[in-house]
Tab-separated table of C-alpha atoms in Angstrom:
chain	number	residue	atom	x	y	z
A	24	MET	CA	0.000	0.000	0.000
A	25	PRO	CA	1.405	3.471	-0.879
A	26	ALA	CA	2.712	5.380	2.125
A	27	HIS	CA	0.316	8.270	1.500
A	28	PHE	CA	-2.917	6.242	1.858
A	29	GLU	CA	-3.836	3.694	4.506
A	30	VAL	CA	-7.092	1.725	4.567
A	31	LEU	CA	-7.908	1.173	8.240
A	32	ALA	CA	-11.235	-0.662	8.052
A	33	THR	CA	-13.735	-1.862	5.467
A	34	GLU	CA	-17.395	-2.835	5.430
A	35	SER	CA	-18.345	-4.347	2.083
A	36	ALA	CA	-17.134	-1.709	-0.416
A	37	ALA	CA	-17.081	1.163	2.112
A	38	ARG	CA	-13.714	2.166	3.557
A	39	ARG	CA	-12.328	3.994	6.564
A	40	ALA	CA	-8.909	5.338	5.600
A	41	ARG	CA	-6.220	7.941	6.177
A	42	LEU	CA	-4.712	10.181	3.483
A	43	HIS	CA	-1.327	11.813	4.128
A	44	THR	CA	-0.598	15.213	2.563
A	45	ALA	CA	2.149	17.810	2.917
A	46	HIS	CA	-0.068	19.860	5.256
A	47	GLY	CA	-1.512	17.083	7.375
A	48	ILE	CA	-3.543	13.912	7.499
A	49	VAL	CA	-7.093	13.668	6.151
A	50	GLN	CA	-9.303	11.083	7.832
A	51	THR	CA	-11.707	9.575	5.305
A	52	PRO	CA	-14.534	9.470	4.395
A	53	ALA	CA	-14.137	13.241	4.219
A	54	PHE	CA	-16.146	16.210	3.012
A	55	MET	CA	-14.257	19.234	1.652
A	56	PRO	CA	-15.829	22.692	2.014
A	57	VAL	CA	-15.510	24.665	-1.212
A	58	GLY	CA	-13.339	27.786	-1.065
A	59	THR	CA	-13.682	28.799	-4.699
A	60	GLN	CA	-11.787	32.101	-4.558
A	61	ALA	CA	-9.451	31.281	-1.643
A	62	THR	CA	-12.298	31.684	0.817
A	63	VAL	CA	-15.165	29.529	2.000
A	64	LYS	CA	-17.947	32.053	1.692
A	65	ALA	CA	-19.130	33.773	4.910
A	66	VAL	CA	-16.755	31.998	7.336
A	67	THR	CA	-13.182	32.460	8.549
A	68	PRO	CA	-10.472	29.783	8.599
A	69	ALA	CA	-10.825	29.648	12.396
A	70	GLN	CA	-14.549	28.929	12.038
A	71	LEU	CA	-13.749	26.205	9.497
A	72	HIS	CA	-11.399	24.565	11.976
A	73	ASP	CA	-14.034	24.791	14.709
A	74	ALA	CA	-16.589	23.173	12.384
A	75	GLY	CA	-14.260	20.216	11.891
A	76	ALA	CA	-12.925	20.877	8.384
A	77	GLN	CA	-9.793	18.894	7.589
A	78	ILE	CA	-9.239	19.900	3.967
A	79	ILE	CA	-10.773	22.573	1.746
A	80	LEU	CA	-11.038	23.087	-1.995
A	81	GLY	CA	-9.840	25.990	-4.133
A	82	ASN	CA	-10.672	26.671	-7.774
A	83	THR	CA	-7.957	26.933	-10.418
A	84	TYR	CA	-10.175	28.671	-12.981
A	85	HIS	CA	-11.172	31.509	-10.660
A	86	LEU	CA	-7.790	31.905	-8.946
A	87	ASN	CA	-6.027	32.009	-12.305
A	88	LEU	CA	-8.194	34.940	-13.386
A	89	ARG	CA	-7.830	36.771	-10.067
A	90	PRO	CA	-5.634	37.382	-8.191
A	91	GLY	CA	-3.483	35.232	-10.501
A	92	PRO	CA	-1.026	32.447	-9.715
A	93	VAL	CA	2.053	34.695	-9.868
A	94	LEU	CA	0.778	36.899	-7.056
A	95	VAL	CA	-0.254	33.891	-4.955
A	96	ARG	CA	3.185	32.308	-5.363
A	97	GLU	CA	4.918	35.595	-4.483
A	98	LEU	CA	2.922	35.658	-1.244
A	99	GLY	CA	3.928	32.121	-0.302
A	100	GLY	CA	1.152	30.051	-1.877
A	101	LEU	CA	-2.505	29.539	-1.062
A	102	HIS	CA	-1.969	28.424	2.540
A	103	PRO	CA	-0.462	31.664	3.909
A	104	PHE	CA	-2.390	33.760	1.380
A	105	MET	CA	-5.747	32.665	2.789
A	106	GLY	CA	-4.654	31.874	6.327
A	107	TRP	CA	-5.445	28.157	6.168
A	108	ASP	CA	-2.818	25.764	7.546
A	109	GLY	CA	-4.519	22.474	6.615
A	110	PRO	CA	-4.531	20.563	3.339
A	111	ILE	CA	-5.923	22.193	0.186
A	112	LEU	CA	-7.164	20.511	-2.997
A	113	THR	CA	-7.396	22.556	-6.178
A	114	ASP	CA	-9.523	21.420	-9.082
A	115	SER	CA	-8.216	21.856	-12.601
A	116	GLY	CA	-10.638	24.545	-13.730
A	117	GLY	CA	-11.900	22.341	-16.541
A	118	PHE	CA	-15.465	22.141	-15.275
A	119	GLN	CA	-15.715	25.935	-14.961
A	120	VAL	CA	-14.321	26.400	-18.458
A	121	PHE	CA	-17.077	24.187	-19.810
A	122	SER	CA	-19.841	25.631	-17.628
A	123	LEU	CA	-18.966	29.338	-17.240
A	124	ALA	CA	-16.696	30.436	-20.043
A	125	LYS	CA	-18.149	31.832	-23.233
A	126	LEU	CA	-16.882	31.381	-26.780
A	127	ARG	CA	-14.648	28.471	-25.858
A	128	LYS	CA	-12.710	26.581	-28.504
A	129	MET	CA	-11.450	23.142	-27.639
A	130	THR	CA	-8.636	21.205	-29.325
A	131	ASP	CA	-6.442	18.307	-28.293
A	132	ASP	CA	-3.933	20.885	-27.008
A	133	GLY	CA	-6.355	22.472	-24.542
A	134	VAL	CA	-9.153	24.995	-24.478
A	135	SER	CA	-9.245	28.681	-25.391
A	136	PHE	CA	-12.016	30.710	-23.829
A	137	ARG	CA	-13.180	34.166	-22.885
A	138	SER	CA	-13.035	35.123	-19.226
A	139	HIS	CA	-16.468	35.494	-17.654
A	140	LEU	CA	-15.091	38.592	-15.868
A	141	ASP	CA	-13.830	40.827	-18.669
A	142	GLY	CA	-13.928	38.825	-21.876
A	143	ALA	CA	-10.140	38.485	-22.069
A	144	GLU	CA	-8.918	35.480	-24.029
A	145	VAL	CA	-7.341	32.739	-21.912
A	146	PHE	CA	-5.792	29.384	-22.863
A	147	LEU	CA	-5.763	26.409	-20.517
A	148	GLY	CA	-3.931	23.252	-21.506
A	149	PRO	CA	-2.345	20.456	-19.466
A	150	ARG	CA	0.921	22.370	-18.941
A	151	GLU	CA	-0.823	25.614	-17.994
A	152	CYS	CA	-3.122	23.734	-15.624
A	153	MET	CA	-0.164	22.122	-13.836
A	154	GLU	CA	1.883	25.334	-13.717
A	155	ILE	CA	-1.008	27.249	-12.162
A	156	GLN	CA	-1.637	24.610	-9.488
A	157	SER	CA	2.104	24.335	-8.814
A	158	ALA	CA	2.192	28.092	-8.189
A	159	LEU	CA	-0.851	27.888	-5.919
A	160	GLY	CA	0.951	25.251	-3.837
A	161	SER	CA	-2.023	22.988	-3.216
A	162	ASP	CA	-1.530	19.610	-1.543
A	163	ILE	CA	-3.695	17.816	-4.115
A	164	ALA	CA	-3.999	18.964	-7.722
A	165	MET	CA	-6.358	17.679	-10.389
A	166	VAL	CA	-5.587	16.894	-14.018
A	167	LEU	CA	-7.288	18.825	-16.787
A	168	ASP	CA	-10.257	16.861	-18.079
A	169	GLU	CA	-13.171	17.308	-20.431
A	170	CYS	CA	-16.535	17.064	-18.691
A	171	PRO	CA	-19.248	16.206	-21.227
A	172	PRO	CA	-22.713	17.652	-20.619
A	173	TRP	CA	-25.703	15.537	-19.738
A	174	PRO	CA	-27.216	14.186	-21.837
A	175	ALA	CA	-24.550	13.736	-24.505
A	176	GLU	CA	-24.226	11.669	-27.649
A	177	PRO	CA	-22.032	8.548	-27.264
A	178	ALA	CA	-19.576	9.858	-29.863
A	179	ASP	CA	-19.132	13.069	-27.886
A	180	VAL	CA	-18.603	11.128	-24.661
A	181	ARG	CA	-16.033	8.922	-26.418
A	182	GLN	CA	-14.160	12.017	-27.587
A	183	ALA	CA	-14.231	13.502	-24.074
A	184	VAL	CA	-12.858	10.280	-22.571
A	185	GLU	CA	-10.040	10.036	-25.109
A	186	ARG	CA	-9.101	13.682	-24.591
A	187	THR	CA	-9.274	13.290	-20.810
A	188	ILE	CA	-6.843	10.355	-20.924
A	189	ARG	CA	-4.472	12.189	-23.267
A	190	TRP	CA	-4.522	15.302	-21.086
A	191	ALA	CA	-4.058	13.206	-17.937
A	192	GLN	CA	-0.795	11.783	-19.242
A	193	ALA	CA	0.434	15.238	-20.260
A	194	CYS	CA	-0.499	16.610	-16.825
A	195	ARG	CA	1.284	13.757	-15.069
A	196	ASP	CA	4.454	14.294	-17.092
A	197	THR	CA	4.437	18.052	-16.465
A	198	TRP	CA	3.720	17.565	-12.746
A	199	ARG	CA	6.766	15.325	-12.463
A	200	GLU	CA	8.871	17.722	-14.535
A	201	LEU	CA	7.953	20.520	-12.108
A	202	GLY	CA	9.180	18.403	-9.184
A	203	GLN	CA	5.863	18.387	-7.379
A	204	PRO	CA	5.849	14.737	-6.181
A	205	GLU	CA	9.141	15.371	-4.372
A	206	LYS	CA	7.382	18.131	-2.427
A	207	GLY	CA	4.726	15.677	-1.262
A	208	ARG	CA	2.055	17.095	-3.562
A	209	HIS	CA	-0.389	14.624	-5.075
A	210	LEU	CA	-1.967	14.669	-8.541
A	211	PHE	CA	-5.287	12.894	-9.074
A	212	GLY	CA	-6.630	11.570	-12.367
A	213	ILE	CA	-10.298	12.082	-13.241
A	214	VAL	CA	-12.597	9.379	-14.626
A	215	GLN	CA	-15.080	10.579	-17.229
A	216	GLY	CA	-17.591	8.643	-19.337
A	217	SER	CA	-20.983	10.180	-18.574
A	218	ASN	CA	-23.601	7.445	-18.108
A	219	ILE	CA	-21.875	4.929	-20.399
A	220	ALA	CA	-20.502	2.201	-18.152
A	221	GLU	CA	-18.120	0.786	-20.755
A	222	LEU	CA	-16.462	4.166	-21.262
A	223	ARG	CA	-16.185	4.715	-17.505
A	224	ARG	CA	-14.393	1.389	-17.213
A	225	GLU	CA	-12.085	2.171	-20.124
A	226	CYS	CA	-11.247	5.611	-18.745
A	227	ALA	CA	-10.584	4.247	-15.255
A	228	GLU	CA	-8.346	1.429	-16.478
A	229	LYS	CA	-6.243	3.698	-18.689
A	230	LEU	CA	-5.850	6.256	-15.896
A	231	VAL	CA	-4.813	3.537	-13.455
A	232	ALA	CA	-2.085	2.526	-15.909
A	233	LEU	CA	-0.700	6.060	-15.531
A	234	ASP	CA	-0.248	5.432	-11.778
A	235	PHE	CA	-1.744	8.497	-10.097
A	236	PRO	CA	-1.641	8.893	-6.296
A	237	GLY	CA	-5.441	9.164	-6.305
A	238	TYR	CA	-8.444	9.132	-8.605
A	239	ALA	CA	-11.553	11.260	-8.954
A	240	ILE	CA	-14.910	10.434	-10.500
A	241	GLY	CA	-16.013	13.416	-12.552
A	242	GLY	CA	-18.931	14.201	-14.812
A	243	VAL	CA	-21.553	13.552	-12.138
A	244	SER	CA	-24.112	15.981	-10.720
A	245	VAL	CA	-24.300	17.737	-14.090
A	246	GLY	CA	-28.079	17.519	-14.430
A	247	GLU	CA	-28.642	13.773	-14.502
A	248	PRO	CA	-31.177	12.098	-12.173
A	249	GLU	CA	-29.829	10.698	-8.920
A	250	HIS	CA	-30.028	7.056	-9.971
A	251	GLU	CA	-27.796	7.783	-12.968
A	252	MET	CA	-25.353	9.678	-10.767
A	253	LEU	CA	-25.040	6.700	-8.429
A	254	ALA	CA	-24.777	4.337	-11.399
A	255	ALA	CA	-21.869	6.371	-12.803
A	256	VAL	CA	-20.026	6.108	-9.495
A	257	ALA	CA	-20.802	2.385	-9.279
A	258	ALA	CA	-19.492	1.923	-12.832
A	259	SER	CA	-16.185	3.635	-11.985
A	260	VAL	CA	-15.188	2.494	-8.493
A	261	PRO	CA	-14.551	-1.231	-9.228
A	262	TYR	CA	-11.815	-0.334	-11.718
A	263	LEU	CA	-9.933	2.014	-9.390
A	264	PRO	CA	-7.191	0.618	-7.142
A	265	ALA	CA	-8.107	-0.245	-3.576
A	266	ASP	CA	-4.895	1.334	-2.278
A	267	ARG	CA	-5.597	4.855	-3.592
A	268	PRO	CA	-8.151	7.476	-2.502
A	269	ARG	CA	-11.340	7.902	-4.560
A	270	TYR	CA	-12.901	11.343	-4.820
A	271	VAL	CA	-16.393	12.021	-6.224
A	272	MET	CA	-16.407	15.581	-7.503
A	273	GLY	CA	-19.148	18.117	-6.878
A	274	VAL	CA	-21.597	16.099	-4.766
A	275	GLY	CA	-23.974	16.005	-3.022
A	276	THR	CA	-26.902	15.774	-0.580
A	277	PRO	CA	-26.265	14.004	2.753
A	278	PRO	CA	-27.966	10.749	1.652
A	279	GLN	CA	-26.042	10.812	-1.632
A	280	LEU	CA	-22.756	11.027	0.263
A	281	LEU	CA	-23.655	8.043	2.442
A	282	ARG	CA	-24.714	5.999	-0.579
A	283	MET	CA	-21.480	6.837	-2.376
A	284	ILE	CA	-19.444	5.884	0.686
A	285	ALA	CA	-21.237	2.527	0.534
A	286	LEU	CA	-20.064	2.232	-3.090
A	287	GLY	CA	-16.444	2.777	-2.032
A	288	ALA	CA	-15.911	6.552	-2.363
A	289	ASP	CA	-13.685	8.389	0.141
A	290	MET	CA	-13.821	12.141	-0.555
A	291	PHE	CA	-16.446	14.675	-1.622
A	292	ASP	CA	-16.893	18.401	-2.215
A	293	CYS	CA	-20.004	20.442	-2.842
A	294	VAL	CA	-21.189	24.044	-2.627
A	295	MET	CA	-24.606	22.895	-1.400
A	296	PRO	CA	-24.159	23.501	2.361
A	297	THR	CA	-22.716	26.992	1.880
A	298	ARG	CA	-24.942	28.070	-1.009
A	299	LEU	CA	-28.154	26.942	0.694
A	300	ALA	CA	-27.067	28.695	3.895
A	301	ARG	CA	-26.962	31.970	1.970
A	302	HIS	CA	-30.545	31.284	0.879
A	303	GLY	CA	-31.832	30.774	4.415
A	304	CYS	CA	-31.819	26.970	4.456
A	305	ALA	CA	-30.428	24.611	7.080
A	306	PHE	CA	-29.748	20.879	7.125
A	307	THR	CA	-31.235	18.718	9.858
A	308	PRO	CA	-31.465	14.928	10.392
A	309	ASP	CA	-35.093	15.275	9.252
A	310	GLY	CA	-34.263	17.000	5.989
A	311	LEU	CA	-33.605	20.525	4.779
A	312	ILE	CA	-35.601	23.361	6.321
A	313	ASN	CA	-36.245	26.803	4.857
A	314	LEU	CA	-36.192	29.403	7.606
A	315	LYS	CA	-38.229	31.796	5.481
A	316	ASN	CA	-41.254	29.644	6.255
A	317	ALA	CA	-43.619	31.266	8.774
A	318	GLN	CA	-43.701	28.157	10.992
A	319	PHE	CA	-40.279	29.133	12.407
A	320	ALA	CA	-41.212	32.724	13.357
A	321	ARG	CA	-41.758	31.859	17.046
A	322	ASP	CA	-39.748	28.644	17.252
A	323	PRO	CA	-37.523	28.840	20.363
A	324	GLY	CA	-35.554	25.676	19.615
A	325	PRO	CA	-32.150	25.286	17.971
A	326	LEU	CA	-31.796	24.162	14.370
A	327	VAL	CA	-30.853	20.694	15.663
A	328	THR	CA	-31.096	19.757	19.319
A	329	GLY	CA	-27.748	18.580	20.621
A	330	GLN	CA	-25.784	19.506	17.492
A	331	ALA	CA	-22.345	20.645	18.654
A	332	ASN	CA	-21.844	23.861	16.740
A	333	TYR	CA	-21.852	27.534	17.667
A	334	THR	CA	-25.120	28.246	15.860
A	335	CYS	CA	-27.137	25.485	17.518
A	336	GLN	CA	-25.675	26.138	20.939
A	337	ASN	CA	-26.497	29.851	20.964
A	338	PHE	CA	-29.407	30.774	18.676
A	339	SER	CA	-33.035	29.843	18.142
A	340	ARG	CA	-34.754	29.130	14.873
A	341	ALA	CA	-36.852	32.252	15.479
A	342	TYR	CA	-33.743	34.453	15.741
A	343	LEU	CA	-32.128	32.897	12.701
A	344	ARG	CA	-35.338	33.411	10.720
A	345	HIS	CA	-35.349	37.057	11.830
A	346	LEU	CA	-31.820	37.501	10.458
A	347	VAL	CA	-32.761	35.809	7.197
A	348	MET	CA	-35.883	37.934	6.720
A	349	CYS	CA	-33.870	41.102	7.391
A	350	ASN	CA	-31.124	40.036	4.981
A	351	GLU	CA	-28.560	40.353	7.743
A	352	ILE	CA	-25.052	39.165	6.852
A	353	LEU	CA	-24.861	37.303	10.162
A	354	ALA	CA	-27.515	34.895	8.866
A	355	CYS	CA	-25.118	33.701	6.159
A	356	THR	CA	-22.327	33.142	8.670
A	357	LEU	CA	-24.407	31.337	11.289
A	358	LEU	CA	-26.193	29.097	8.792
A	359	THR	CA	-22.938	28.336	6.950
A	360	ILE	CA	-21.286	27.319	10.235
A	361	HIS	CA	-24.209	25.027	10.966
A	362	ASN	CA	-24.492	23.466	7.506
A	363	LEU	CA	-20.774	22.802	7.206
A	364	GLN	CA	-20.576	21.306	10.684
A	365	PHE	CA	-23.613	19.156	9.882
A	366	TYR	CA	-21.865	17.736	6.791
A	367	LEU	CA	-18.529	17.324	8.547
A	368	ASP	CA	-20.136	15.668	11.561
A	369	LEU	CA	-21.950	13.273	9.226
A	370	MET	CA	-18.546	12.180	7.915
A	371	THR	CA	-17.293	11.760	11.488
A	372	GLN	CA	-20.270	9.534	12.253
A	373	ALA	CA	-19.629	7.534	9.073
A	374	ARG	CA	-16.006	6.953	10.091
A	375	THR	CA	-17.062	5.850	13.571
A	376	HIS	CA	-19.600	3.369	12.211
A	377	LEU	CA	-17.126	2.008	9.674
A	378	GLU	CA	-14.691	1.338	12.480
A	379	ALA	CA	-17.440	-0.433	14.435
A	380	GLY	CA	-18.714	-2.430	11.443
A	381	THR	CA	-22.176	-0.865	11.720
A	382	PHE	CA	-22.078	1.531	8.761
A	383	SER	CA	-24.642	-0.205	6.543
A	384	LYS	CA	-27.304	-0.464	9.229
A	385	TRP	CA	-26.712	3.054	10.523
A	386	SER	CA	-26.553	4.769	7.105
A	387	THR	CA	-29.711	3.044	5.872
A	388	ALA	CA	-31.650	4.219	8.936
A	389	TRP	CA	-30.141	7.713	8.650
A	390	CYS	CA	-31.248	8.084	5.026
A	391	VAL	CA	-34.758	6.778	5.780
A	392	ARG	CA	-35.239	9.389	8.501
A	393	TYR	CA	-33.773	12.231	6.437
A	394	GLU	CA	-35.789	11.510	3.332
A	395	ALA	CA	-39.036	10.967	5.255
A	396	GLY	CA	-38.560	14.338	6.942
A	397	ALA	CA	-37.734	15.999	3.641
A	398	LYS	CA	-40.979	14.734	2.098
A	399	GLU	CA	-42.982	15.961	5.078
A	400	ALA	CA	-41.334	19.389	4.953
A	401	GLU	CA	-42.041	19.638	1.242
A	402	ALA	CA	-45.704	18.841	1.804
A	403	LEU	CA	-45.995	21.459	4.557
A	404	SER	CA	-44.254	24.051	2.397
A	405	GLU	CA	-46.659	23.422	-0.481
A	406	GLY	CA	-49.569	23.935	1.895
A	407	GLU	CA	-48.495	27.406	3.048
C-alpha cells in the first residue's frame, strides 16, 4: 500500500482510511468545504477549523483569473495567502471552463475561452493547468479533463474520454517535470464517461495505468437524475485501485454522500451547504428546512437539538429566521457554520460506524429518517 494512503477498516465496499498530505492527514470518508476564490464564503479559517474541516477546496479557474497564480506564489502560496494551515485541494478549472466560459474553442492541445469577468482570451492546456496549481501550492492537484454535458451523444462522450486520458498523461508528465511529487504534492486523475458504463471502465483502467496517487470520479451531478449519478459512481469504483483514494467531484446531498461511501468513495466536495445557507436553508437529520417559512417565526428551539456547533448552541430558529428575513449578513455566517458542521459531523459519524462495522445499518436508517422528513417538509411548504 502506498505510504500516502492507509485503509484502516472496510465494510463491504465502504472504507475507513487515512490520506497523508504535505499539510496534514485527512481522515476519510471526508467532506471538503468549497473555497472557490481562496475563501469559503461567509466563514473564517478559524470557524472552518471549529466546524471540523480537515481539507478545503480551491478553484484553479477563478484563482487564475484573479488574483493570478504569480501573485499567490509571491505571497507564499494559497496556505499563507488565505490563512489556512490544513490541506488544500485545487480542481483543474476544466469544469468551470465548460460551464462558465463563453466562446470556448477546444482542441487536443487544450481549451481557449473568454473570461467570464472581462472577456479576455485565456488558454488552458495540461501544462498551464499544472503550472497554475504548482504556483498555488495545493496539496492535491487535479488533471485537466473534459466534462461532457448531460445528456450527450455517445460519440461526444467517447471524444471527451479520449481527450481526458491524453490530457491526464500530459499533466502527469508536467507535474513530475515541475518536481511536485518530491514536495509531497499529489496529482489525481479524473474518470469521465458520462452514463456509459463501458467508457467509464475504459477511462478508469487507462488512468490507473498512468499510476496516479489518487483518482476522482467526474462528470456527475451535471443535471442527470440521482439514480444515474449513483450508477456512474458504481461503474467507476470497481476499476480504481483499492490502495488509492477515490474522490467524487461536486456532490452532493447528505444521503447521496452516504450511498457513495457505501459504493467505495472516500472524498467529496459540494457548494450545497454553503450556497443553501446563503438562501436561508439549514440541514437537519429530518431534511432541509427553509427558515423563510412562517412556521419558524416563534420557534424557540435550535436548528438541531444537541448539534455541537456555535449556531445550535447559541441561537433559536426564530432568531435565525429574523436575520434571514432582514437580509442580515450574520444569517449567512451562522447558517454556513451550521451546515458545514452538519456535513462534517456526518462524515465523522460515518467513520465511527465504519470502524465499528455498523455503517450499513446506521446509514440506511439515517437516510430513511432524512428523506421521510424531507418529504414531510415539502408537503408542509406546499400547503403554506
